[in-house]
mmCIF file with all atom_site columns, C-alpha atoms and ligand atoms in Angstrom:
data_model
loop_
_atom_site.group_PDB
_atom_site.id
_atom_site.type_symbol
_atom_site.label_atom_id
_atom_site.label_alt_id
_atom_site.label_comp_id
_atom_site.label_asym_id
_atom_site.label_entity_id
_atom_site.label_seq_id
_atom_site.pdbx_PDB_ins_code
_atom_site.Cartn_x
_atom_site.Cartn_y
_atom_site.Cartn_z
_atom_site.occupancy
_atom_site.B_iso_or_equiv
_atom_site.pdbx_formal_charge
_atom_site.auth_seq_id
_atom_site.auth_comp_id
_atom_site.auth_asym_id
_atom_site.auth_atom_id
_atom_site.pdbx_PDB_model_num
ATOM   1   C  CA  . MET P 1 1   ? -116.531 -33.726 -134.915 1.00 95.00 ? 1   MET P CA  1
ATOM   2   C  CA  . GLU P 1 2   ? -115.004 -35.584 -137.293 1.00 97.00 ? 2   GLU P CA  1
ATOM   3   C  CA  . VAL P 1 3   ? -111.607 -36.178 -138.715 1.00 97.00 ? 3   VAL P CA  1
ATOM   4   C  CA  . ASN P 1 4   ? -110.924 -36.080 -142.215 1.00 98.00 ? 4   ASN P CA  1
ATOM   5   C  CA  . LEU P 1 5   ? -109.622 -39.589 -142.775 1.00 98.00 ? 5   LEU P CA  1
ATOM   6   C  CA  . HIS P 1 6   ? -106.934 -41.158 -145.299 1.00 97.00 ? 6   HIS P CA  1
ATOM   7   C  CA  . ARG P 1 7   ? -106.860 -44.202 -143.755 1.00 95.00 ? 7   ARG P CA  1
ATOM   8   C  CA  . TYR P 1 8   ? -107.043 -46.179 -140.051 1.00 97.00 ? 8   TYR P CA  1
ATOM   9   C  CA  . LEU P 1 9   ? -104.532 -49.351 -139.250 1.00 95.00 ? 9   LEU P CA  1
ATOM   10  C  CA  . PRO P 1 10  ? -106.173 -51.147 -136.484 1.00 97.00 ? 10  PRO P CA  1
ATOM   11  C  CA  . PHE P 1 11  ? -102.539 -52.744 -136.118 1.00 95.00 ? 11  PHE P CA  1
ATOM   12  C  CA  . THR P 1 12  ? -98.748  -51.660 -136.633 1.00 95.00 ? 12  THR P CA  1
ATOM   13  C  CA  . THR P 1 13  ? -95.193  -52.639 -135.546 1.00 94.00 ? 13  THR P CA  1
ATOM   14  C  CA  . SER P 1 14  ? -93.851  -49.980 -138.162 1.00 90.00 ? 14  SER P CA  1
ATOM   15  C  CA  . GLU P 1 15  ? -95.511  -46.319 -137.029 1.00 93.00 ? 15  GLU P CA  1
ATOM   16  C  CA  . GLY P 1 16  ? -93.393  -45.549 -133.925 1.00 96.00 ? 16  GLY P CA  1
ATOM   17  C  CA  . PRO P 1 17  ? -92.426  -48.130 -131.026 1.00 96.00 ? 17  PRO P CA  1
ATOM   18  C  CA  . GLY P 1 18  ? -94.466  -51.524 -130.130 1.00 95.00 ? 18  GLY P CA  1
ATOM   19  C  CA  . LYS P 1 19  ? -97.770  -52.084 -131.884 1.00 97.00 ? 19  LYS P CA  1
ATOM   20  C  CA  . ARG P 1 20  ? -99.922  -49.389 -132.179 1.00 97.00 ? 20  ARG P CA  1
ATOM   21  C  CA  . ALA P 1 21  ? -103.240 -48.274 -134.418 1.00 98.00 ? 21  ALA P CA  1
ATOM   22  C  CA  . CYS P 1 22  ? -102.259 -46.167 -136.912 1.00 97.00 ? 22  CYS P CA  1
ATOM   23  C  CA  . VAL P 1 23  ? -104.788 -42.670 -138.143 1.00 98.00 ? 23  VAL P CA  1
ATOM   24  C  CA  . TRP P 1 24  ? -103.253 -41.073 -141.218 1.00 97.00 ? 24  TRP P CA  1
ATOM   25  C  CA  . VAL P 1 25  ? -105.395 -38.127 -141.910 1.00 98.00 ? 25  VAL P CA  1
ATOM   26  C  CA  . GLN P 1 26  ? -106.598 -36.551 -145.529 1.00 98.00 ? 26  GLN P CA  1
ATOM   27  C  CA  . GLY P 1 27  ? -104.703 -32.990 -146.252 1.00 98.00 ? 27  GLY P CA  1
ATOM   28  C  CA  . CYS P 1 28  ? -101.556 -31.414 -146.295 1.00 98.00 ? 28  CYS P CA  1
ATOM   29  C  CA  . PRO P 1 29  ? -100.875 -28.251 -147.621 1.00 98.00 ? 29  PRO P CA  1
ATOM   30  C  CA  . ILE P 1 30  ? -96.880  -28.237 -146.626 1.00 98.00 ? 30  ILE P CA  1
ATOM   31  C  CA  . HIS P 1 31  ? -96.318  -30.309 -149.956 1.00 97.00 ? 31  HIS P CA  1
ATOM   32  C  CA  . CYS P 1 32  ? -92.546  -31.299 -148.999 1.00 96.00 ? 32  CYS P CA  1
ATOM   33  C  CA  . LYS P 1 33  ? -90.718  -32.058 -152.330 1.00 95.00 ? 33  LYS P CA  1
ATOM   34  C  CA  . GLY P 1 34  ? -90.075  -35.993 -152.517 1.00 92.00 ? 34  GLY P CA  1
ATOM   35  C  CA  . CYS P 1 35  ? -93.417  -36.615 -150.456 1.00 93.00 ? 35  CYS P CA  1
ATOM   36  C  CA  . GLY P 1 36  ? -93.808  -40.407 -150.026 1.00 88.00 ? 36  GLY P CA  1
ATOM   37  C  CA  . VAL P 1 37  ? -97.661  -39.878 -149.787 1.00 91.00 ? 37  VAL P CA  1
ATOM   38  C  CA  . PRO P 1 38  ? -98.884  -36.900 -151.963 1.00 94.00 ? 38  PRO P CA  1
ATOM   39  C  CA  . TRP P 1 39  ? -102.094 -38.483 -152.334 1.00 94.00 ? 39  TRP P CA  1
ATOM   40  C  CA  . THR P 1 40  ? -103.201 -37.824 -148.629 1.00 96.00 ? 40  THR P CA  1
ATOM   41  C  CA  . TRP P 1 41  ? -102.457 -33.333 -149.731 1.00 97.00 ? 41  TRP P CA  1
ATOM   42  C  CA  . ASN P 1 42  ? -105.542 -32.977 -151.476 1.00 97.00 ? 42  ASN P CA  1
ATOM   43  C  CA  . PRO P 1 43  ? -108.397 -31.865 -147.959 1.00 96.00 ? 43  PRO P CA  1
ATOM   44  C  CA  . ARG P 1 44  ? -111.163 -32.590 -150.573 1.00 96.00 ? 44  ARG P CA  1
ATOM   45  C  CA  . LYS P 1 45  ? -110.637 -36.117 -150.635 1.00 95.00 ? 45  LYS P CA  1
ATOM   46  C  CA  . GLY P 1 46  ? -111.035 -38.705 -147.811 1.00 96.00 ? 46  GLY P CA  1
ATOM   47  C  CA  . THR P 1 47  ? -113.914 -39.827 -145.581 1.00 97.00 ? 47  THR P CA  1
ATOM   48  C  CA  . PRO P 1 48  ? -114.844 -37.835 -143.041 1.00 98.00 ? 48  PRO P CA  1
ATOM   49  C  CA  . THR P 1 49  ? -115.358 -40.076 -139.828 1.00 98.00 ? 49  THR P CA  1
ATOM   50  C  CA  . SER P 1 50  ? -116.507 -39.206 -136.483 1.00 98.00 ? 50  SER P CA  1
ATOM   51  C  CA  . ILE P 1 51  ? -114.414 -39.376 -133.319 1.00 97.00 ? 51  ILE P CA  1
ATOM   52  C  CA  . GLU P 1 52  ? -116.764 -41.322 -131.827 1.00 98.00 ? 52  GLU P CA  1
ATOM   53  C  CA  . PHE P 1 53  ? -116.099 -44.123 -134.532 1.00 98.00 ? 53  PHE P CA  1
ATOM   54  C  CA  . LEU P 1 54  ? -112.866 -43.849 -134.557 1.00 98.00 ? 54  LEU P CA  1
ATOM   55  C  CA  . TRP P 1 55  ? -112.287 -44.075 -130.693 1.00 98.00 ? 55  TRP P CA  1
ATOM   56  C  CA  . GLU P 1 56  ? -114.497 -47.538 -131.313 1.00 98.00 ? 56  GLU P CA  1
ATOM   57  C  CA  . GLU P 1 57  ? -112.059 -48.658 -133.538 1.00 98.00 ? 57  GLU P CA  1
ATOM   58  C  CA  . ILE P 1 58  ? -109.504 -47.774 -130.877 1.00 98.00 ? 58  ILE P CA  1
ATOM   59  C  CA  . LEU P 1 59  ? -111.110 -49.183 -128.160 1.00 98.00 ? 59  LEU P CA  1
ATOM   60  C  CA  . LYS P 1 60  ? -111.264 -52.553 -130.604 1.00 98.00 ? 60  LYS P CA  1
ATOM   61  C  CA  . SER P 1 61  ? -107.659 -52.153 -131.413 1.00 98.00 ? 61  SER P CA  1
ATOM   62  C  CA  . LYS P 1 62  ? -107.056 -52.492 -127.685 1.00 98.00 ? 62  LYS P CA  1
ATOM   63  C  CA  . GLN P 1 63  ? -108.713 -55.243 -127.173 1.00 98.00 ? 63  GLN P CA  1
ATOM   64  C  CA  . GLU P 1 64  ? -107.970 -57.597 -130.061 1.00 97.00 ? 64  GLU P CA  1
ATOM   65  C  CA  . HIS P 1 65  ? -104.267 -56.450 -130.612 1.00 97.00 ? 65  HIS P CA  1
ATOM   66  C  CA  . ASP P 1 66  ? -103.326 -55.595 -127.368 1.00 97.00 ? 66  ASP P CA  1
ATOM   67  C  CA  . ILE P 1 67  ? -102.276 -52.122 -128.535 1.00 98.00 ? 67  ILE P CA  1
ATOM   68  C  CA  . GLU P 1 68  ? -99.144  -50.057 -126.855 1.00 98.00 ? 68  GLU P CA  1
ATOM   69  C  CA  . GLY P 1 69  ? -100.770 -46.597 -128.329 1.00 98.00 ? 69  GLY P CA  1
ATOM   70  C  CA  . ILE P 1 70  ? -101.532 -44.881 -131.022 1.00 98.00 ? 70  ILE P CA  1
ATOM   71  C  CA  . THR P 1 71  ? -100.013 -42.976 -134.101 1.00 98.00 ? 71  THR P CA  1
ATOM   72  C  CA  . PHE P 1 72  ? -100.934 -40.113 -135.757 1.00 98.00 ? 72  PHE P CA  1
ATOM   73  C  CA  . LEU P 1 73  ? -99.613  -39.500 -139.174 1.00 96.00 ? 73  LEU P CA  1
ATOM   74  C  CA  . GLY P 1 74  ? -100.589 -37.414 -142.266 1.00 89.00 ? 74  GLY P CA  1
ATOM   75  C  CA  . GLY P 1 75  ? -101.591 -35.410 -144.296 1.00 94.00 ? 75  GLY P CA  1
ATOM   76  C  CA  . GLU P 1 76  ? -100.903 -33.153 -141.806 1.00 98.00 ? 76  GLU P CA  1
ATOM   77  C  CA  . PRO P 1 77  ? -102.442 -33.990 -138.388 1.00 98.00 ? 77  PRO P CA  1
ATOM   78  C  CA  . PHE P 1 78  ? -102.213 -30.353 -136.809 1.00 98.00 ? 78  PHE P CA  1
ATOM   79  C  CA  . GLU P 1 79  ? -104.586 -29.409 -139.402 1.00 98.00 ? 79  GLU P CA  1
ATOM   80  C  CA  . GLN P 1 80  ? -107.381 -31.396 -137.316 1.00 98.00 ? 80  GLN P CA  1
ATOM   81  C  CA  . ALA P 1 81  ? -105.155 -31.309 -134.159 1.00 98.00 ? 81  ALA P CA  1
ATOM   82  C  CA  . GLU P 1 82  ? -108.633 -29.914 -132.486 1.00 98.00 ? 82  GLU P CA  1
ATOM   83  C  CA  . ALA P 1 83  ? -110.731 -33.359 -133.140 1.00 98.00 ? 83  ALA P CA  1
ATOM   84  C  CA  . LEU P 1 84  ? -107.250 -35.272 -132.622 1.00 98.00 ? 84  LEU P CA  1
ATOM   85  C  CA  . ALA P 1 85  ? -106.486 -33.989 -129.528 1.00 98.00 ? 85  ALA P CA  1
ATOM   86  C  CA  . ILE P 1 86  ? -109.316 -35.633 -127.874 1.00 98.00 ? 86  ILE P CA  1
ATOM   87  C  CA  . LEU P 1 87  ? -109.191 -38.612 -128.989 1.00 98.00 ? 87  LEU P CA  1
ATOM   88  C  CA  . ALA P 1 88  ? -105.002 -38.397 -128.276 1.00 98.00 ? 88  ALA P CA  1
ATOM   89  C  CA  . LYS P 1 89  ? -106.688 -37.552 -124.275 1.00 98.00 ? 89  LYS P CA  1
ATOM   90  C  CA  . ARG P 1 90  ? -108.880 -40.545 -124.103 1.00 98.00 ? 90  ARG P CA  1
ATOM   91  C  CA  . ALA P 1 91  ? -106.411 -42.460 -125.236 1.00 98.00 ? 91  ALA P CA  1
ATOM   92  C  CA  . GLN P 1 92  ? -103.386 -41.349 -122.987 1.00 98.00 ? 92  GLN P CA  1
ATOM   93  C  CA  . GLU P 1 93  ? -106.439 -41.828 -120.158 1.00 98.00 ? 93  GLU P CA  1
ATOM   94  C  CA  . ILE P 1 94  ? -106.415 -45.294 -120.504 1.00 98.00 ? 94  ILE P CA  1
ATOM   95  C  CA  . GLY P 1 95  ? -102.673 -45.625 -120.579 1.00 98.00 ? 95  GLY P CA  1
ATOM   96  C  CA  . LEU P 1 96  ? -101.927 -45.973 -124.224 1.00 98.00 ? 96  LEU P CA  1
ATOM   97  C  CA  . THR P 1 97  ? -99.318  -43.610 -125.783 1.00 98.00 ? 97  THR P CA  1
ATOM   98  C  CA  . VAL P 1 98  ? -99.991  -40.953 -128.270 1.00 98.00 ? 98  VAL P CA  1
ATOM   99  C  CA  . MET P 1 99  ? -97.303  -40.296 -131.184 1.00 98.00 ? 99  MET P CA  1
ATOM   100 C  CA  . THR P 1 100 ? -97.845  -37.729 -133.777 1.00 98.00 ? 100 THR P CA  1
ATOM   101 C  CA  . PHE P 1 101 ? -96.163  -36.621 -136.536 1.00 98.00 ? 101 PHE P CA  1
ATOM   102 C  CA  . SER P 1 102 ? -96.160  -32.715 -138.233 1.00 98.00 ? 102 SER P CA  1
ATOM   103 C  CA  . GLY P 1 103 ? -94.458  -31.278 -141.219 1.00 98.00 ? 103 GLY P CA  1
ATOM   104 C  CA  . TYR P 1 104 ? -94.094  -28.306 -139.189 1.00 98.00 ? 104 TYR P CA  1
ATOM   105 C  CA  . TYR P 1 105 ? -91.855  -27.344 -136.146 1.00 98.00 ? 105 TYR P CA  1
ATOM   106 C  CA  . LYS P 1 106 ? -92.610  -26.805 -132.970 1.00 97.00 ? 106 LYS P CA  1
ATOM   107 C  CA  . GLU P 1 107 ? -91.995  -23.357 -133.001 1.00 96.00 ? 107 GLU P CA  1
ATOM   108 C  CA  . GLN P 1 108 ? -94.098  -22.744 -136.315 1.00 97.00 ? 108 GLN P CA  1
ATOM   109 C  CA  . LEU P 1 109 ? -97.161  -24.121 -134.756 1.00 97.00 ? 109 LEU P CA  1
ATOM   110 C  CA  . ALA P 1 110 ? -97.112  -21.855 -132.110 1.00 94.00 ? 110 ALA P CA  1
ATOM   111 C  CA  . GLU P 1 111 ? -96.854  -19.192 -134.507 1.00 96.00 ? 111 GLU P CA  1
ATOM   112 C  CA  . LEU P 1 112 ? -99.370  -20.461 -136.894 1.00 97.00 ? 112 LEU P CA  1
ATOM   113 C  CA  . ASN P 1 113 ? -101.983 -21.073 -133.703 1.00 97.00 ? 113 ASN P CA  1
ATOM   114 C  CA  . LYS P 1 114 ? -104.082 -23.546 -135.271 1.00 96.00 ? 114 LYS P CA  1
ATOM   115 C  CA  . PRO P 1 115 ? -107.044 -24.379 -133.412 1.00 97.00 ? 115 PRO P CA  1
ATOM   116 C  CA  . GLY P 1 116 ? -106.423 -27.446 -130.921 1.00 98.00 ? 116 GLY P CA  1
ATOM   117 C  CA  . TRP P 1 117 ? -102.625 -27.285 -131.750 1.00 98.00 ? 117 TRP P CA  1
ATOM   118 C  CA  . GLU P 1 118 ? -101.660 -27.305 -128.176 1.00 98.00 ? 118 GLU P CA  1
ATOM   119 C  CA  . ALA P 1 119 ? -104.194 -29.580 -126.783 1.00 98.00 ? 119 ALA P CA  1
ATOM   120 C  CA  . LEU P 1 120 ? -102.506 -32.008 -129.363 1.00 98.00 ? 120 LEU P CA  1
ATOM   121 C  CA  . LEU P 1 121 ? -99.559  -31.282 -128.122 1.00 98.00 ? 121 LEU P CA  1
ATOM   122 C  CA  . ALA P 1 122 ? -100.920 -31.717 -124.270 1.00 98.00 ? 122 ALA P CA  1
ATOM   123 C  CA  . ALA P 1 123 ? -101.741 -34.981 -125.182 1.00 98.00 ? 123 ALA P CA  1
ATOM   124 C  CA  . THR P 1 124 ? -98.426  -36.428 -127.360 1.00 98.00 ? 124 THR P CA  1
ATOM   125 C  CA  . ASP P 1 125 ? -95.810  -38.552 -125.710 1.00 98.00 ? 125 ASP P CA  1
ATOM   126 C  CA  . LEU P 1 126 ? -93.599  -38.579 -128.728 1.00 98.00 ? 126 LEU P CA  1
ATOM   127 C  CA  . PHE P 1 127 ? -93.419  -35.834 -130.822 1.00 98.00 ? 127 PHE P CA  1
ATOM   128 C  CA  . ILE P 1 128 ? -92.073  -35.682 -134.718 1.00 98.00 ? 128 ILE P CA  1
ATOM   129 C  CA  . ASP P 1 129 ? -91.764  -32.691 -136.330 1.00 98.00 ? 129 ASP P CA  1
ATOM   130 C  CA  . GLY P 1 130 ? -90.086  -30.577 -139.183 1.00 98.00 ? 130 GLY P CA  1
ATOM   131 C  CA  . PRO P 1 131 ? -90.524  -30.971 -143.006 1.00 98.00 ? 131 PRO P CA  1
ATOM   132 C  CA  . TYR P 1 132 ? -89.440  -34.101 -145.400 1.00 96.00 ? 132 TYR P CA  1
ATOM   133 C  CA  . GLU P 1 133 ? -86.156  -32.702 -146.557 1.00 97.00 ? 133 GLU P CA  1
ATOM   134 C  CA  . MET P 1 134 ? -85.552  -35.489 -149.847 1.00 93.00 ? 134 MET P CA  1
ATOM   135 C  CA  . ASP P 1 135 ? -81.716  -34.176 -150.034 1.00 95.00 ? 135 ASP P CA  1
ATOM   136 C  CA  . LYS P 1 136 ? -81.064  -35.124 -146.174 1.00 95.00 ? 136 LYS P CA  1
ATOM   137 C  CA  . PRO P 1 137 ? -82.730  -38.872 -145.349 1.00 92.00 ? 137 PRO P CA  1
ATOM   138 C  CA  . ASP P 1 138 ? -82.220  -40.228 -142.129 1.00 92.00 ? 138 ASP P CA  1
ATOM   139 C  CA  . LYS P 1 139 ? -80.387  -43.175 -142.437 1.00 87.00 ? 139 LYS P CA  1
ATOM   140 C  CA  . GLU P 1 140 ? -79.983  -44.198 -138.661 1.00 90.00 ? 140 GLU P CA  1
ATOM   141 C  CA  . ARG P 1 141 ? -83.309  -43.070 -136.607 1.00 93.00 ? 141 ARG P CA  1
ATOM   142 C  CA  . PRO P 1 142 ? -86.391  -45.174 -137.489 1.00 93.00 ? 142 PRO P CA  1
ATOM   143 C  CA  . TRP P 1 143 ? -89.407  -44.057 -138.991 1.00 93.00 ? 143 TRP P CA  1
ATOM   144 C  CA  . ILE P 1 144 ? -88.220  -40.775 -139.648 1.00 93.00 ? 144 ILE P CA  1
ATOM   145 C  CA  . GLY P 1 145 ? -87.261  -39.814 -142.914 1.00 92.00 ? 145 GLY P CA  1
ATOM   146 C  CA  . SER P 1 146 ? -85.002  -37.107 -143.022 1.00 94.00 ? 146 SER P CA  1
ATOM   147 C  CA  . THR P 1 147 ? -82.058  -35.433 -140.769 1.00 96.00 ? 147 THR P CA  1
ATOM   148 C  CA  . ASN P 1 148 ? -83.819  -32.262 -140.260 1.00 98.00 ? 148 ASN P CA  1
ATOM   149 C  CA  . GLN P 1 149 ? -86.664  -33.753 -138.252 1.00 98.00 ? 149 GLN P CA  1
ATOM   150 C  CA  . ARG P 1 150 ? -86.846  -33.960 -134.866 1.00 98.00 ? 150 ARG P CA  1
ATOM   151 C  CA  . MET P 1 151 ? -87.684  -36.225 -131.959 1.00 97.00 ? 151 MET P CA  1
ATOM   152 C  CA  . HIS P 1 152 ? -89.355  -34.555 -129.228 1.00 97.00 ? 152 HIS P CA  1
ATOM   153 C  CA  . PHE P 1 153 ? -90.036  -36.963 -126.238 1.00 97.00 ? 153 PHE P CA  1
ATOM   154 C  CA  . LEU P 1 154 ? -92.712  -34.896 -124.079 1.00 98.00 ? 154 LEU P CA  1
ATOM   155 C  CA  . THR P 1 155 ? -93.317  -37.309 -121.467 1.00 97.00 ? 155 THR P CA  1
ATOM   156 C  CA  . ASP P 1 156 ? -92.009  -40.142 -119.541 1.00 96.00 ? 156 ASP P CA  1
ATOM   157 C  CA  . ARG P 1 157 ? -93.387  -42.462 -121.769 1.00 96.00 ? 157 ARG P CA  1
ATOM   158 C  CA  . TYR P 1 158 ? -90.948  -43.167 -124.228 1.00 96.00 ? 158 TYR P CA  1
ATOM   159 C  CA  . GLN P 1 159 ? -87.736  -41.654 -121.908 1.00 94.00 ? 159 GLN P CA  1
ATOM   160 C  CA  . SER P 1 160 ? -86.434  -45.608 -121.567 1.00 92.00 ? 160 SER P CA  1
ATOM   161 C  CA  . ILE P 1 161 ? -85.792  -45.824 -126.015 1.00 92.00 ? 161 ILE P CA  1
ATOM   162 C  CA  . LYS P 1 162 ? -84.432  -42.525 -126.108 1.00 92.00 ? 162 LYS P CA  1
ATOM   163 C  CA  . GLU P 1 163 ? -80.463  -43.311 -125.985 1.00 89.00 ? 163 GLU P CA  1
ATOM   164 C  CA  . ASP P 1 164 ? -80.759  -46.476 -128.106 1.00 89.00 ? 164 ASP P CA  1
ATOM   165 C  CA  . ILE P 1 165 ? -83.349  -44.884 -130.496 1.00 90.00 ? 165 ILE P CA  1
ATOM   166 C  CA  . ASN P 1 166 ? -81.037  -45.790 -133.403 1.00 88.00 ? 166 ASN P CA  1
ATOM   167 C  CA  . ALA P 1 167 ? -80.885  -49.649 -132.599 1.00 86.00 ? 167 ALA P CA  1
ATOM   168 C  CA  . ILE P 1 168 ? -85.033  -49.736 -133.516 1.00 88.00 ? 168 ILE P CA  1
ATOM   169 C  CA  . PRO P 1 169 ? -85.137  -51.203 -137.075 1.00 82.00 ? 169 PRO P CA  1
ATOM   170 C  CA  . ASN P 1 170 ? -87.484  -49.727 -139.667 1.00 83.00 ? 170 ASN P CA  1
ATOM   171 C  CA  . ARG P 1 171 ? -90.047  -52.148 -141.016 1.00 82.00 ? 171 ARG P CA  1
ATOM   172 C  CA  . LEU P 1 172 ? -92.325  -52.043 -144.166 1.00 81.00 ? 172 LEU P CA  1
ATOM   173 C  CA  . GLU P 1 173 ? -95.737  -53.729 -144.043 1.00 82.00 ? 173 GLU P CA  1
ATOM   174 C  CA  . VAL P 1 174 ? -97.470  -54.517 -147.603 1.00 80.00 ? 174 VAL P CA  1
ATOM   175 C  CA  . TYR P 1 175 ? -101.030 -55.516 -147.994 1.00 78.00 ? 175 TYR P CA  1
ATOM   176 C  CA  . ILE P 1 176 ? -102.842 -57.038 -150.836 1.00 81.00 ? 176 ILE P CA  1
ATOM   177 C  CA  . ASN P 1 177 ? -106.325 -56.795 -150.442 1.00 82.00 ? 177 ASN P CA  1
ATOM   178 C  CA  . SER P 1 178 ? -109.048 -58.870 -151.575 1.00 82.00 ? 178 SER P CA  1
ATOM   179 C  CA  . ASP P 1 179 ? -109.591 -56.600 -154.362 1.00 84.00 ? 179 ASP P CA  1
ATOM   180 C  CA  . GLY P 1 180 ? -106.210 -57.032 -155.628 1.00 81.00 ? 180 GLY P CA  1
ATOM   181 C  CA  . THR P 1 181 ? -105.236 -53.186 -154.302 1.00 81.00 ? 181 THR P CA  1
ATOM   182 C  CA  . ILE P 1 182 ? -101.748 -52.806 -152.702 1.00 79.00 ? 182 ILE P CA  1
ATOM   183 C  CA  . GLU P 1 183 ? -101.413 -50.627 -149.584 1.00 78.00 ? 183 GLU P CA  1
ATOM   184 C  CA  . ALA P 1 184 ? -98.159  -49.967 -147.486 1.00 78.00 ? 184 ALA P CA  1
ATOM   185 C  CA  . ASN P 1 185 ? -96.531  -48.153 -145.027 1.00 83.00 ? 185 ASN P CA  1
ATOM   186 C  CA  . GLY P 1 186 ? -93.577  -48.236 -142.371 1.00 80.00 ? 186 GLY P CA  1
ATOM   187 C  CA  . MET P 1 187 ? -90.291  -46.958 -143.791 1.00 77.00 ? 187 MET P CA  1
ATOM   188 C  CA  . VAL P 1 188 ? -87.927  -48.114 -145.673 1.00 70.00 ? 188 VAL P CA  1
ATOM   189 C  CA  . PRO P 1 189 ? -85.440  -46.215 -148.429 1.00 66.00 ? 189 PRO P CA  1
ATOM   190 C  CA  . SER P 1 190 ? -87.113  -45.082 -151.665 1.00 65.00 ? 190 SER P CA  1
ATOM   191 C  CA  . ASP P 1 191 ? -84.557  -46.890 -153.543 1.00 67.00 ? 191 ASP P CA  1
ATOM   192 C  CA  . THR P 1 192 ? -85.652  -50.112 -151.876 1.00 70.00 ? 192 THR P CA  1
ATOM   193 C  CA  . TRP P 1 193 ? -89.362  -49.441 -151.922 1.00 66.00 ? 193 TRP P CA  1
ATOM   194 C  CA  . LYS P 1 194 ? -88.812  -49.000 -156.062 1.00 67.00 ? 194 LYS P CA  1
ATOM   195 C  CA  . ARG P 1 195 ? -87.210  -52.211 -155.926 1.00 71.00 ? 195 ARG P CA  1
ATOM   196 C  CA  . ILE P 1 196 ? -90.179  -53.763 -153.971 1.00 67.00 ? 196 ILE P CA  1
ATOM   197 C  CA  . LEU P 1 197 ? -92.506  -52.618 -156.444 1.00 63.00 ? 197 LEU P CA  1
ATOM   198 C  CA  . LYS P 1 198 ? -90.618  -53.619 -159.495 1.00 68.00 ? 198 LYS P CA  1
ATOM   199 C  CA  . ASP P 1 199 ? -90.803  -57.156 -157.814 1.00 65.00 ? 199 ASP P CA  1
ATOM   200 C  CA  . LEU P 1 200 ? -94.820  -56.925 -157.191 1.00 61.00 ? 200 LEU P CA  1
HETATM 201 S  S1  . SF4 Q 2 .   ? -95.574  -32.657 -144.401 1.00 95.82 ? 301 SF4 Q S1  1
HETATM 202 FE FE1 . SF4 Q 2 .   ? -95.643  -34.903 -144.896 1.00 95.82 ? 301 SF4 Q FE1 1
HETATM 203 S  S2  . SF4 Q 2 .   ? -97.297  -35.989 -145.594 1.00 95.82 ? 301 SF4 Q S2  1
HETATM 204 FE FE2 . SF4 Q 2 .   ? -97.027  -32.956 -145.807 1.00 95.82 ? 301 SF4 Q FE2 1
HETATM 205 S  S3  . SF4 Q 2 .   ? -95.984  -33.002 -147.726 1.00 95.82 ? 301 SF4 Q S3  1
HETATM 206 FE FE3 . SF4 Q 2 .   ? -94.175  -33.103 -146.106 1.00 95.82 ? 301 SF4 Q FE3 1
HETATM 207 S  S4  . SF4 Q 2 .   ? -93.713  -35.267 -146.101 1.00 95.82 ? 301 SF4 Q S4  1
HETATM 208 FE FE4 . SF4 Q 2 .   ? -95.947  -35.035 -147.082 1.00 95.82 ? 301 SF4 Q FE4 1
#
């Protein structure tokens, strides 16, 4: 089984609690107005990547960076829930946490009944749901774009951060690759991001 991959980041502190590896999938049919990553929409782009290869990368991240978990982002993870659920289950079995984002609300997932959605939710500790709504920017909570989006603490793993979630700062990571291309991840207000791009 394969994941249509947009990007794998072996180590980040910007995409969820603590040190994590991050899997961005390619393909999102939701098309939120103001989406920060529209280049992840097209399902015909991306790199078909076997889950075995990705699993080896996650194990390497655990060994080399002592990650506490993995984060699935998009694109839309629930368009590829079957493959991601396998990775999520394996991750939990070796003690890693799983954080999953979706532009669909939890209730919609049940209606849509996409393959593997229940298995992916069952192997997720922290679930963020709902589309990005650009007229409702969230300036309080970390990792989240708009106030309509919800945080579901599905297991005990992150109950300890639930009450003080707003104290966790957002971070931005910028990578300048050897070929001169720039990649960034994390969350900052869009006007801050525009200012950074202008100065680069
Ligand atoms: S669900 Fe996420 S990736 Fe998809 S359009 Fe909305 S913000 Fe962009």
